[in-house]
């Protein structure tokens, strides 16, 4: 019989996590503590043998990527569960304290089954579907030994020229908040330690989406009010509502302070104000970049800044192991701070069950299961945004026997459908739109005309000989994501001309935009019979597109960002502040949308499509908007009601949106703010009462010092089907 008293407290799963953390930290040498603060690819050590030695010495807290090469000239091995287990066994069974390594990887939108890019997922306006999608991704990733993902990214972005706009949830803080919480809950599940859960990471903390000019990595200059009311909101929600386990710092500096050195962000907001108890990882090399920002004296000083600000773990192994000990000796950082930072890392390792279940039992049945593929296909359809339709969609039996030309640069593409963060599925695995269309057309007795030729003259010849044309334009996934920013916000070169050339054929035509973000396509808006934003929707893009084109699914996505008429309008977003020069008091809250900007040199200021906009295959009407109380004390809530009717002839789904205006406050507030949305499905002729409950969360705001205020006075609320709603129903907070 073993003597239970010899089991150290930290190994005893019955003990409370805090006791386990304290016990373990008290046993660790400084070197072992620093080891926990290191995240590495493995390759930093030179070769696999050296990596194994480092594991034995307790020098590795986390591994990133998990399919790294061990030598520069070696190809990627992919993820090997066997290899991960072997390395874990060394950490657990051969190191002095047996602390398991937490394996991290960018599971951003799916793993082996690639899901729609996050911006597309936001377009679904369906947090439950987003949660489920993250859950399935977690199940696939954990079945291959991954414990931790670097998602969700919740950087609000109002400049879609920034390539990383596709990794986030768009321009609106409320939508981003709902999506962020849903994704965190999906990854982490109800129980972070379940074998099919992975730890989530709220990133990039904070302000990265405001990099100036949309230039990746460029500095941001965000005012305090915007920081609190817009940028920080999804992070706060991810921590306080979602219980996110980890947070990643952003690369850029804001107001001259690199995020990885920001005590304001990492201590005052994250830990002191929101009560975060997990750990912060820097972005890749971002500790060292504090020096390159010019915001400290040298590399060693960068470590001082990051440690004191509260960066628990350095991604990737570089400066922490080199300088922490010396900085302690010089009393520029304290060992208490190191203990606090290491405790955060260990806390999450305990909470996610790593000590109890360090190894992975490979479970191929969780990879691309029928359930996961079906969910991904459904979600993709529900993300797609129909921006224009004169009735040509969905294709019905009337197409039987007709010739349909499928043309355009995206018809035969595979890899780009996966989006910019696809690490789990090689491009060749994707089905092309051409392949899916050929099969679908045959099933439905439609004659599909698809050419292999990439030459436009040949493609247009096909178009000319057909009854209907489907033109698939779009961008490569490599044009989006990290390190990608463009000066233009347009379809790639030549594609607008192609739209115009198809118009000149005189054939009815549908434009499908297969891209990470919704580009303005004036030719499609003005001349196409339909325009569908189909996004980079991952593994099931092509199948889901067929479901939508042929009416098996309704495209029920709505725009999570405003589509400008032209890039010169950027930044253009619906929640702008009210300008003083627009002094038509009654109408000012909305007339900038409906009537344009009076101070432009005669140019059109209206966006091409507003935030929240999207059509379905039926029509809806919202009416009878009312509030249950016209006066409330600050602690009370107001219930907003409206009647939604399906006025069309098909069953369909509406995204009912509630917008609020704080008419007069101590500072200028946004013209309107999204405060609620519901996705409602109704049969033709049917109606439903849609309710929103507004509380302090909706009505309050932060002042420049980050104090939460709910000021008395007039509010106006509106309910509709996109952000052009005019909030006009008043109520008063007394
Ligand atoms: C840098 C990116 O900014 C971040 O989003 C990502 O998670 C890390 N690299 C790890 O790949």
XYZ file of C-alpha atoms and ligand atoms in Angstrom:
745
model
C 0.000 0.000 0.000
C 1.310 3.388 -0.860
C 1.594 5.941 1.838
C -0.819 8.710 0.767
C 0.958 11.268 2.885
C 3.948 11.053 0.526
C 1.914 12.334 -2.406
C 2.808 15.998 -2.755
C -0.119 18.353 -2.419
C 0.220 19.562 -5.988
C -0.207 16.041 -7.349
C -3.370 15.469 -5.374
C -6.329 16.122 -7.645
C -8.626 16.326 -4.617
C -6.869 19.436 -3.375
C -8.175 22.882 -4.326
C -6.329 24.352 -7.284
C -4.940 27.266 -5.291
C -3.310 24.941 -2.786
C -1.818 22.872 -5.549
C -0.434 25.984 -7.231
C 1.110 27.324 -4.019
C 2.596 23.967 -3.145
C 4.141 23.477 -6.552
C 5.580 26.992 -6.742
C 7.145 26.523 -3.313
C 9.054 23.492 -4.622
C 10.368 25.089 -7.796
C 13.833 26.448 -8.415
C 14.108 29.790 -10.166
C 15.288 27.976 -13.291
C 12.213 25.785 -13.286
C 9.995 28.815 -12.829
C 11.593 30.516 -15.794
C 11.149 27.280 -17.730
C 7.401 27.470 -17.203
C 7.426 31.004 -18.574
C 8.830 29.809 -21.878
C 6.859 28.821 -24.926
C 8.891 27.318 -27.727
C 8.515 25.664 -31.084
C 11.113 23.140 -29.986
C 13.399 23.980 -32.862
C 15.038 26.767 -30.830
C 17.005 24.094 -29.037
C 18.699 22.994 -32.249
C 17.467 19.443 -32.598
C 14.983 17.046 -31.105
C 17.485 15.518 -28.706
C 18.290 18.940 -27.259
C 14.568 19.647 -26.931
C 14.144 16.415 -25.006
C 16.969 17.407 -22.672
C 15.270 20.753 -22.075
C 12.053 18.937 -21.207
C 13.962 16.771 -18.749
C 15.364 19.852 -17.069
C 11.931 21.474 -16.767
C 12.826 24.247 -19.199
C 9.665 24.125 -21.313
C 6.312 25.477 -20.197
C 4.576 25.248 -23.532
C 5.144 24.162 -27.081
C 3.652 26.146 -29.967
C 2.640 24.771 -33.324
C 3.417 21.166 -32.417
C 4.392 20.082 -35.893
C 7.695 21.847 -36.054
C 10.682 20.796 -37.981
C 13.721 19.867 -35.947
C 16.175 20.973 -38.580
C 15.993 23.746 -41.124
C 16.102 21.371 -44.061
C 13.511 18.953 -42.691
C 9.921 19.130 -43.878
C 7.097 19.575 -41.412
C 6.094 16.288 -39.795
C 2.548 17.415 -39.176
C 1.082 16.752 -35.779
C 2.056 13.367 -34.416
C 0.146 12.329 -31.314
C 2.785 9.718 -30.701
C 5.541 12.301 -30.742
C 3.600 14.683 -28.503
C 2.986 11.886 -26.014
C 6.623 10.885 -26.104
C 7.714 14.421 -25.283
C 5.039 14.767 -22.639
C 6.246 11.562 -21.035
C 9.703 13.067 -20.690
C 8.275 16.219 -19.072
C 5.987 14.285 -16.750
C 8.080 11.272 -15.890
C 11.671 12.379 -16.291
C 11.713 15.973 -15.080
C 12.177 16.696 -11.377
C 8.661 17.976 -10.695
C 6.833 16.356 -13.579
C 5.020 19.462 -14.805
C 3.288 18.726 -18.096
C 3.793 20.876 -21.179
C 0.759 22.710 -22.552
C 0.617 22.240 -26.322
C -0.634 25.330 -28.156
C -1.626 25.797 -31.764
C -3.591 28.287 -33.805
C -6.952 26.566 -34.019
C -8.591 29.702 -35.291
C -11.506 28.507 -37.399
C -11.558 24.773 -37.246
C -8.790 22.235 -37.322
C -8.957 19.288 -39.732
C -12.433 20.436 -40.654
C -11.904 24.038 -41.589
C -14.767 26.277 -40.548
C -15.649 29.717 -41.983
C -13.169 32.483 -41.175
C -14.162 34.322 -37.978
C -15.459 37.412 -39.787
C -17.808 35.127 -41.707
C -18.838 33.425 -38.479
C -19.687 36.840 -37.060
C -21.870 37.402 -40.116
C -24.030 34.511 -38.995
C -25.210 36.648 -36.055
C -25.642 33.264 -34.423
C -23.601 32.875 -31.238
C -24.919 29.392 -30.619
C -23.704 28.197 -34.003
C -20.344 29.871 -33.354
C -20.092 28.134 -30.001
C -20.858 24.769 -31.581
C -18.314 25.318 -34.326
C -15.580 26.099 -31.774
C -16.663 23.083 -29.749
C -16.190 20.793 -32.734
C -12.840 22.386 -33.517
C -11.798 21.775 -29.905
C -12.858 18.170 -30.178
C -10.766 17.641 -33.323
C -7.735 19.485 -31.970
C -7.764 17.802 -28.573
C -8.030 14.421 -30.278
C -4.602 15.204 -31.714
C -2.924 16.368 -28.524
C -3.597 20.122 -28.627
C -4.510 21.687 -25.291
C -4.628 25.356 -26.063
C -5.670 27.571 -28.964
C -4.744 31.165 -29.727
C -8.294 32.233 -30.400
C -10.645 33.997 -30.477
C -9.251 37.174 -31.930
C -11.581 39.967 -30.848
C -9.883 43.047 -32.254
C -12.528 45.495 -33.368
C -11.600 46.639 -36.847
C -12.978 49.596 -38.711
C -10.491 49.475 -41.515
C -10.966 46.379 -43.664
C -7.757 47.111 -45.561
C -6.087 45.487 -42.556
C -5.633 41.882 -43.676
C -6.417 40.560 -40.207
C -9.940 41.950 -40.283
C -10.980 38.460 -41.352
C -9.731 36.945 -38.087
C -12.051 39.021 -35.950
C -15.729 39.774 -35.603
C -15.963 43.085 -37.418
C -16.648 46.670 -36.470
C -19.131 46.413 -33.663
C -18.276 45.878 -29.989
C -21.597 44.289 -29.042
C -21.493 41.737 -31.867
C -17.817 41.050 -31.138
C -18.592 40.574 -27.472
C -21.317 38.018 -28.170
C -19.149 36.144 -30.650
C -16.085 36.209 -28.402
C -17.968 34.773 -25.445
C -19.571 32.112 -27.639
C -16.236 31.038 -29.075
C -14.527 30.920 -25.700
C -17.352 28.785 -24.349
C -17.119 26.541 -27.372
C -13.396 25.922 -27.021
C -13.380 25.551 -23.262
C -16.756 23.855 -22.907
C -18.498 23.747 -19.546
C -15.431 22.101 -18.156
C -11.980 23.138 -19.309
C -10.610 19.804 -18.141
C -12.889 17.673 -20.323
C -10.882 15.596 -22.805
C -12.511 17.377 -25.737
C -11.957 20.923 -24.438
C -9.062 23.233 -25.170
C -8.066 26.439 -23.415
C -9.010 29.612 -25.295
C -6.962 32.784 -25.628
C -8.435 36.271 -25.946
C -6.282 38.187 -28.389
C -4.766 40.581 -29.248
C -4.848 42.617 -26.101
C -5.369 45.351 -27.140
C -5.998 47.794 -29.938
C -4.316 45.891 -32.781
C -7.344 46.369 -35.046
C -6.771 50.112 -34.856
C -3.259 49.956 -36.358
C -3.034 53.169 -38.305
C -4.054 53.000 -41.947
C -4.780 49.293 -41.523
C -1.031 48.701 -41.873
C -0.256 45.530 -39.992
C 1.841 46.129 -36.856
C 1.660 49.914 -37.175
C 1.023 51.886 -34.008
C -2.466 52.733 -32.854
C -3.570 55.992 -31.274
C -6.810 55.175 -29.546
C -8.489 57.663 -27.276
C -9.305 56.537 -23.803
C -13.061 56.706 -24.429
C -12.817 54.501 -27.514
C -10.528 52.116 -25.703
C -13.003 51.515 -22.906
C -16.229 51.666 -24.897
C -15.158 49.816 -28.009
C -11.800 48.061 -27.942
C -11.849 46.538 -24.462
C -15.463 45.424 -24.436
C -15.062 41.989 -25.990
C -12.019 41.288 -23.806
C -13.879 42.182 -20.664
C -16.730 39.910 -21.735
C -14.362 37.072 -22.644
C -12.888 37.266 -19.153
C -15.952 37.997 -17.069
C -18.663 36.151 -18.989
C -16.614 33.601 -20.884
C -14.040 32.714 -18.244
C -11.265 32.688 -20.827
C -8.131 30.979 -19.531
C -5.476 32.997 -21.324
C -4.910 36.336 -23.020
C -2.375 37.293 -25.694
C -0.802 40.726 -25.934
C -0.944 42.601 -29.212
C 2.067 43.573 -31.277
C 1.407 47.257 -31.709
C 1.922 50.149 -29.357
C -0.931 52.385 -28.359
C -0.181 55.949 -27.407
C 3.471 54.918 -27.477
C 3.129 51.987 -25.084
C 3.650 48.508 -26.517
C 0.929 46.215 -25.186
C 3.440 43.738 -23.781
C 4.742 46.517 -21.541
C 1.395 47.937 -20.572
C 0.657 47.746 -16.878
C -2.550 49.606 -17.611
C -3.775 46.740 -19.780
C -2.276 43.724 -18.084
C -2.560 44.758 -14.487
C -5.085 47.525 -14.013
C -7.727 46.414 -16.515
C -7.222 42.680 -16.883
C -6.362 41.582 -13.368
C -7.426 44.341 -11.013
C -10.615 45.449 -12.728
C -11.843 42.242 -14.349
C -10.335 39.748 -11.907
C -8.511 37.646 -14.516
C -6.735 34.684 -12.896
C -5.312 32.883 -15.914
C -2.142 33.781 -17.760
C -0.961 36.214 -20.398
C 1.216 35.082 -23.272
C 3.043 37.617 -25.401
C 2.490 37.489 -29.118
C 5.322 35.943 -31.116
C 8.530 37.735 -30.165
C 6.576 40.700 -28.818
C 8.642 40.936 -25.629
C 11.753 41.602 -27.688
C 9.819 44.036 -29.823
C 9.397 46.355 -26.853
C 12.986 47.279 -27.581
C 12.330 47.728 -31.305
C 9.405 49.995 -30.498
C 12.021 52.125 -28.804
C 10.073 51.941 -25.576
C 12.853 50.602 -23.328
C 16.632 50.636 -23.156
C 17.645 47.239 -24.485
C 16.523 43.610 -24.696
C 17.067 43.029 -21.012
C 15.058 46.099 -20.167
C 12.297 44.753 -22.423
C 12.089 41.696 -20.175
C 11.885 43.931 -17.126
C 9.035 45.862 -18.734
C 7.122 42.753 -19.802
C 7.519 40.921 -16.505
C 6.535 43.902 -14.423
C 3.587 44.623 -16.701
C 2.433 41.035 -16.194
C 3.335 38.931 -19.256
C 3.442 35.414 -17.794
C 4.803 33.581 -20.810
C 7.063 34.589 -23.647
C 6.120 33.402 -27.090
C 8.657 32.268 -28.299
C 11.737 31.239 -26.293
C 14.136 34.102 -26.502
C 14.689 36.673 -23.772
C 13.028 35.397 -20.609
C 15.546 32.574 -20.055
C 18.385 34.929 -20.858
C 17.586 37.836 -18.546
C 15.116 37.052 -15.778
C 17.651 35.762 -13.274
C 19.990 38.724 -13.765
C 17.091 41.159 -13.456
C 16.144 39.575 -10.144
C 19.728 39.855 -8.935
C 19.718 43.496 -9.932
C 16.389 43.930 -8.128
C 14.717 45.271 -11.259
C 12.123 42.558 -10.980
C 11.216 40.573 -7.907
C 10.960 36.854 -7.364
C 7.473 37.479 -5.947
C 6.451 38.797 -9.333
C 7.896 35.695 -10.970
C 5.979 33.526 -8.492
C 2.783 35.369 -9.312
C 3.327 34.934 -13.064
C 4.254 31.265 -12.783
C 1.212 30.688 -10.588
C -1.040 31.959 -13.368
C 0.433 29.425 -15.788
C 0.202 26.532 -13.348
C -3.341 27.482 -12.372
C -4.469 26.974 -15.959
C -2.480 23.766 -16.272
C -4.296 22.429 -13.217
C -7.655 23.746 -14.329
C -7.435 22.192 -17.760
C -6.684 18.818 -16.234
C -3.189 18.463 -17.674
C -1.743 16.956 -14.509
C -4.437 14.282 -14.458
C -4.500 13.663 -18.227
C -1.172 14.672 -19.696
C -1.351 12.206 -22.601
C -3.617 12.027 -25.584
C -5.378 8.982 -26.784
C -5.580 9.601 -30.489
C -9.204 9.453 -31.515
C -9.609 9.455 -35.290
C -13.385 9.198 -34.941
C -13.395 12.812 -33.779
C -11.646 13.982 -36.960
C -13.932 15.141 -39.758
C -16.840 13.244 -38.301
C -20.116 13.363 -40.182
C -21.453 15.646 -37.448
C -18.564 18.096 -37.787
C -18.755 18.240 -41.568
C -22.517 18.762 -41.490
C -22.200 21.508 -38.879
C -19.502 23.233 -40.871
C -21.610 23.081 -44.044
C -24.662 24.463 -42.276
C -22.671 27.197 -40.608
C -21.106 28.207 -43.913
C -24.534 28.688 -45.493
C -25.689 30.660 -42.485
C -22.692 32.990 -42.808
C -23.240 33.860 -46.448
C -24.620 37.323 -47.061
C -26.978 37.940 -49.940
C -26.506 41.604 -50.782
C -28.676 41.763 -53.881
C -31.280 39.512 -55.456
C -33.886 40.334 -58.037
C -35.458 36.928 -57.619
C -32.966 34.896 -59.652
C -31.904 33.093 -56.465
C -32.480 30.478 -55.362
C -32.174 28.715 -58.688
C -35.340 26.785 -59.093
C -36.682 24.170 -61.440
C -36.928 26.896 -64.042
C -33.234 26.321 -64.702
C -33.906 22.736 -65.782
C -32.605 22.147 -69.259
C -30.894 25.537 -69.332
C -27.203 26.188 -69.766
C -25.448 27.844 -66.860
C -21.901 29.120 -67.255
C -19.739 29.001 -64.163
C -16.826 31.346 -64.696
C -14.370 33.512 -62.829
C -11.059 33.213 -61.030
C -12.409 31.301 -58.026
C -14.060 28.404 -59.868
C -11.112 26.027 -59.725
C -9.392 27.291 -56.576
C -9.012 25.008 -53.568
C -6.605 26.264 -50.907
C -7.941 29.829 -50.754
C -11.360 28.532 -49.692
C -9.739 27.565 -46.402
C -9.022 31.128 -45.348
C -5.852 32.538 -43.920
C -5.602 30.477 -40.739
C -5.942 27.029 -42.121
C -3.183 24.886 -40.640
C -5.153 21.665 -40.555
C -6.152 20.827 -44.089
C -3.882 20.959 -47.121
C -5.354 22.907 -50.023
C -5.710 19.864 -52.252
C -8.315 18.445 -49.873
C -10.823 21.159 -50.680
C -13.546 20.635 -53.167
C -13.675 23.329 -55.810
C -16.780 25.314 -56.594
C -16.520 23.958 -60.135
C -16.626 20.348 -58.940
C -19.556 20.973 -56.627
C -21.451 22.885 -59.284
C -20.940 20.217 -61.961
C -22.355 17.570 -59.640
C -25.257 19.672 -58.444
C -26.174 20.771 -61.948
C -26.259 17.197 -63.179
C -28.519 16.180 -60.299
C -30.904 18.955 -61.171
C -30.939 18.551 -64.910
C -29.066 21.791 -65.502
C -26.381 21.921 -68.140
C -23.200 23.283 -66.542
C -20.739 25.041 -68.800
C -17.390 25.170 -67.061
C -14.122 25.718 -68.818
C -10.682 24.796 -67.565
C -9.260 27.815 -69.258
C -8.045 30.623 -67.043
C -8.235 33.005 -69.986
C -11.014 35.468 -69.762
C -11.782 35.576 -73.451
C -12.563 31.866 -73.292
C -14.584 32.233 -70.106
C -16.598 35.040 -71.645
C -17.193 32.918 -74.735
C -18.820 30.350 -72.416
C -20.824 33.099 -70.749
C -22.042 34.354 -74.094
C -23.407 30.988 -75.054
C -25.361 30.357 -71.875
C -28.736 31.297 -70.424
C -27.407 32.297 -67.008
C -23.934 33.152 -65.734
C -22.527 32.550 -62.265
C -19.389 34.614 -61.866
C -17.120 33.664 -58.956
C -14.792 36.496 -58.075
C -12.736 36.855 -54.923
C -9.360 37.013 -53.287
C -6.686 34.530 -52.339
C -6.537 33.724 -48.642
C -2.912 34.840 -48.773
C -4.117 38.402 -49.342
C -5.639 38.343 -45.875
C -4.350 37.583 -42.426
C -1.154 38.564 -40.694
C 1.414 40.670 -42.567
C -1.171 41.480 -45.211
C -2.546 44.923 -45.630
C -3.554 46.689 -48.777
C -3.888 50.273 -49.797
C -6.953 49.354 -51.829
C -10.210 47.881 -50.668
C -11.404 46.398 -53.892
C -11.565 43.114 -55.700
C -8.100 42.102 -56.898
C -6.888 43.660 -60.077
C -9.023 43.169 -63.153
C -12.000 41.517 -61.494
C -14.257 44.577 -61.550
C -13.612 44.660 -65.289
C -14.643 41.045 -65.517
C -17.928 41.873 -63.793
C -18.430 44.588 -66.355
C -17.581 42.287 -69.242
C -20.171 39.784 -68.035
C -22.735 42.567 -67.833
C -22.049 43.323 -71.470
C -22.993 39.773 -72.473
C -26.529 40.761 -71.579
C -27.075 37.425 -69.802
C -28.680 37.260 -66.377
C -25.805 36.908 -63.933
C -25.075 36.151 -60.312
C -21.872 37.381 -58.702
C -20.444 35.228 -55.922
C -17.659 36.894 -53.972
C -15.378 34.286 -52.395
C -13.169 36.301 -50.109
C -12.160 36.935 -46.541
C -14.007 40.253 -46.463
C -16.894 41.866 -48.306
C -15.508 44.072 -51.048
C -17.514 46.814 -52.691
C -18.356 45.608 -56.197
C -20.162 48.488 -57.880
C -20.731 46.561 -61.110
C -22.491 43.790 -59.217
C -24.543 46.178 -57.127
C -25.668 48.089 -60.202
C -26.050 45.371 -62.798
C -25.946 41.828 -61.456
C -29.144 39.960 -60.766
C -27.717 38.784 -57.471
C -24.646 39.344 -55.345
C -23.653 36.855 -52.691
C -20.769 37.273 -50.255
C -19.723 33.660 -49.759
C -16.490 34.271 -47.759
C -13.695 31.786 -47.249
C -15.861 29.229 -45.533
C -13.412 26.368 -45.195
C -13.826 22.697 -45.996
C -17.474 22.938 -46.950
C -17.391 26.222 -48.878
C -18.304 24.735 -52.231
C -21.019 22.431 -50.905
C -22.572 25.162 -48.792
C -22.526 27.497 -51.766
C -24.508 24.950 -53.774
C -26.973 24.635 -50.877
C -27.486 28.382 -51.014
C -27.599 28.812 -54.799
C -30.107 25.991 -55.197
C -32.187 26.919 -52.174
C -31.498 24.004 -49.845
C -30.339 26.609 -47.337
C -31.146 30.264 -47.048
C -28.151 32.592 -46.831
C -28.898 34.097 -43.456
C -25.702 36.074 -42.824
C -25.670 39.818 -42.259
C -22.727 42.148 -42.755
C -20.502 42.419 -39.663
C -18.745 45.403 -41.238
C -19.932 48.289 -43.350
C -19.121 47.887 -47.040
C -17.890 51.258 -48.273
C -18.722 52.593 -51.694
C -15.011 53.154 -52.215
C -11.961 52.903 -49.998
C -11.648 56.664 -49.661
C -14.599 56.539 -47.261
C -12.713 54.372 -44.770
C -13.056 54.559 -41.808
C -16.798 54.296 -42.236
C -18.829 52.428 -39.645
C -22.323 52.830 -38.372
C -21.518 53.749 -34.765
C -19.805 57.055 -35.468
C -20.213 60.026 -33.185
C -22.676 62.781 -33.877
C -21.045 65.784 -35.543
C -21.994 69.264 -34.358
C -22.555 70.617 -37.832
C -25.546 68.383 -38.391
C -28.004 70.405 -36.402
C -31.297 68.948 -37.472
C -31.876 67.769 -33.939
C -34.725 65.364 -34.560
C -33.123 63.548 -37.425
C -29.469 63.894 -36.804
C -29.032 60.486 -35.276
C -29.602 58.720 -38.500
C -29.548 61.136 -41.356
C -25.859 60.692 -42.045
C -26.774 57.269 -43.254
C -29.834 58.092 -45.241
C -28.913 61.461 -46.638
C -25.173 61.303 -46.927
C -22.472 63.540 -45.606
C -23.239 67.159 -46.417
C -19.635 68.276 -46.320
C -18.172 66.040 -48.996
C -17.260 67.662 -52.284
C -20.363 66.433 -53.963
C -19.179 62.868 -53.651
C -21.321 60.098 -52.410
C -20.750 59.358 -48.776
C -23.235 56.572 -48.320
C -21.733 53.145 -47.810
C -22.476 50.554 -50.434
C -24.055 48.276 -47.839
C -24.588 49.071 -44.179
C -23.574 47.037 -41.174
C -26.188 44.419 -40.332
C -27.513 44.254 -43.875
C -28.339 41.107 -45.778
C -31.269 39.627 -47.678
C -32.798 36.197 -47.481
C -35.101 34.258 -49.747
C -38.189 35.800 -48.237
C -39.071 39.272 -46.983
C -39.767 40.545 -43.503
C -41.397 43.539 -41.973
C -40.738 44.956 -38.527
C -43.405 47.163 -36.973
C -45.055 48.184 -33.733
C -41.878 49.072 -31.896
C -42.663 50.013 -28.320
C -41.157 50.078 -24.856
C -42.818 48.764 -21.705
C -41.830 51.844 -19.667
C -41.065 55.353 -20.717
C -39.329 56.278 -17.498
C -37.048 54.114 -15.416
C -34.671 54.511 -12.516
C -31.065 53.734 -13.373
C -31.169 50.200 -11.903
C -34.216 49.135 -13.913
C -34.588 47.593 -17.349
C -36.667 48.483 -20.365
C -38.271 45.860 -22.535
C -38.440 46.726 -26.220
C -41.007 44.887 -28.308
C -41.572 44.730 -32.022
C -43.615 42.639 -34.385
C -41.817 40.642 -37.063
C -43.827 39.314 -40.003
C -42.654 37.080 -42.796
C -44.230 38.951 -45.706
C -42.795 36.692 -48.392
C -43.728 33.317 -49.726
C -41.001 31.114 -48.255
C -40.006 30.084 -44.798
C -37.058 32.236 -43.854
C -34.828 33.731 -41.216
C -34.547 37.346 -40.164
C -31.854 38.943 -38.043
C -33.798 41.422 -35.950
C -31.533 44.143 -34.602
C -32.082 46.604 -31.794
C -30.224 49.932 -31.811
C -30.063 52.533 -29.089
C -29.159 56.224 -29.080
C -28.094 58.062 -25.957
C -29.516 61.386 -27.090
C -27.767 63.733 -24.697
C -24.905 62.853 -22.417
C -21.895 64.521 -20.856
C -19.889 63.497 -23.927
C -20.859 62.912 -27.535
C -22.034 59.334 -27.922
C -22.318 57.186 -31.062
C -25.255 57.961 -33.338
C -26.559 54.540 -32.433
C -25.291 51.330 -30.952
C -26.345 47.752 -31.495
C -27.686 46.505 -28.172
C -29.359 43.259 -29.158
C -30.108 40.917 -32.035
C -32.200 37.808 -32.560
C -32.230 35.338 -35.394
C -35.838 34.366 -35.945
C -37.206 31.824 -38.435
C -40.823 32.114 -39.574
C -43.138 30.478 -42.070
C -44.698 32.717 -44.718
C -47.415 34.929 -43.335
C -46.439 34.153 -39.758
C -45.465 36.673 -37.175
C -43.652 36.815 -33.899
C -43.137 39.342 -31.147
C -39.422 39.967 -30.715
C -38.281 41.321 -27.370
C -35.086 42.918 -26.167
C -34.355 43.703 -22.585
C -32.138 46.747 -22.147
C -30.265 47.261 -18.921
C -27.316 49.251 -17.697
C -25.019 47.278 -20.035
C -26.837 48.782 -22.997
C -27.400 52.280 -21.651
C -24.220 53.011 -19.721
C -20.796 53.964 -21.012
C -17.259 54.630 -19.822
C -15.774 58.047 -19.353
C -12.214 58.800 -20.349
C -10.894 57.490 -17.030
C -12.677 54.209 -17.439
C -15.404 54.964 -14.916
C -18.725 53.418 -15.749
C -21.526 55.963 -16.045
C -25.236 55.707 -16.543
C -26.474 59.219 -17.043
C -30.063 60.225 -16.683
C -31.837 61.625 -19.690
C -33.396 60.609 -22.962
C -32.657 57.449 -24.912
C -34.227 56.384 -28.181
C -34.535 52.886 -29.410
C -35.179 51.379 -32.811
C -35.631 47.867 -34.137
C -35.057 46.816 -37.705
C -33.250 44.610 -40.138
C -29.978 46.514 -40.454
C -28.116 49.478 -39.007
C -29.996 52.095 -41.024
C -32.740 51.852 -38.395
C -33.641 55.246 -36.943
C -33.924 54.907 -33.190
C -37.040 56.979 -32.522
C -38.962 55.440 -29.629
C -38.024 57.437 -26.539
C -37.628 56.492 -22.913
C -36.023 58.326 -20.035
C -33.647 57.295 -17.303
C -34.376 59.390 -14.209
C 1.365 35.803 -34.350
C -0.082 36.188 -34.432
O -0.215 37.576 -34.288
C -0.945 35.495 -33.400
O -2.274 35.808 -33.659
C -0.713 34.019 -33.427
O -1.551 33.358 -32.531
C 0.742 33.769 -33.112
N 1.579 34.403 -34.112
C 1.071 32.283 -33.043
O 1.040 31.724 -34.275
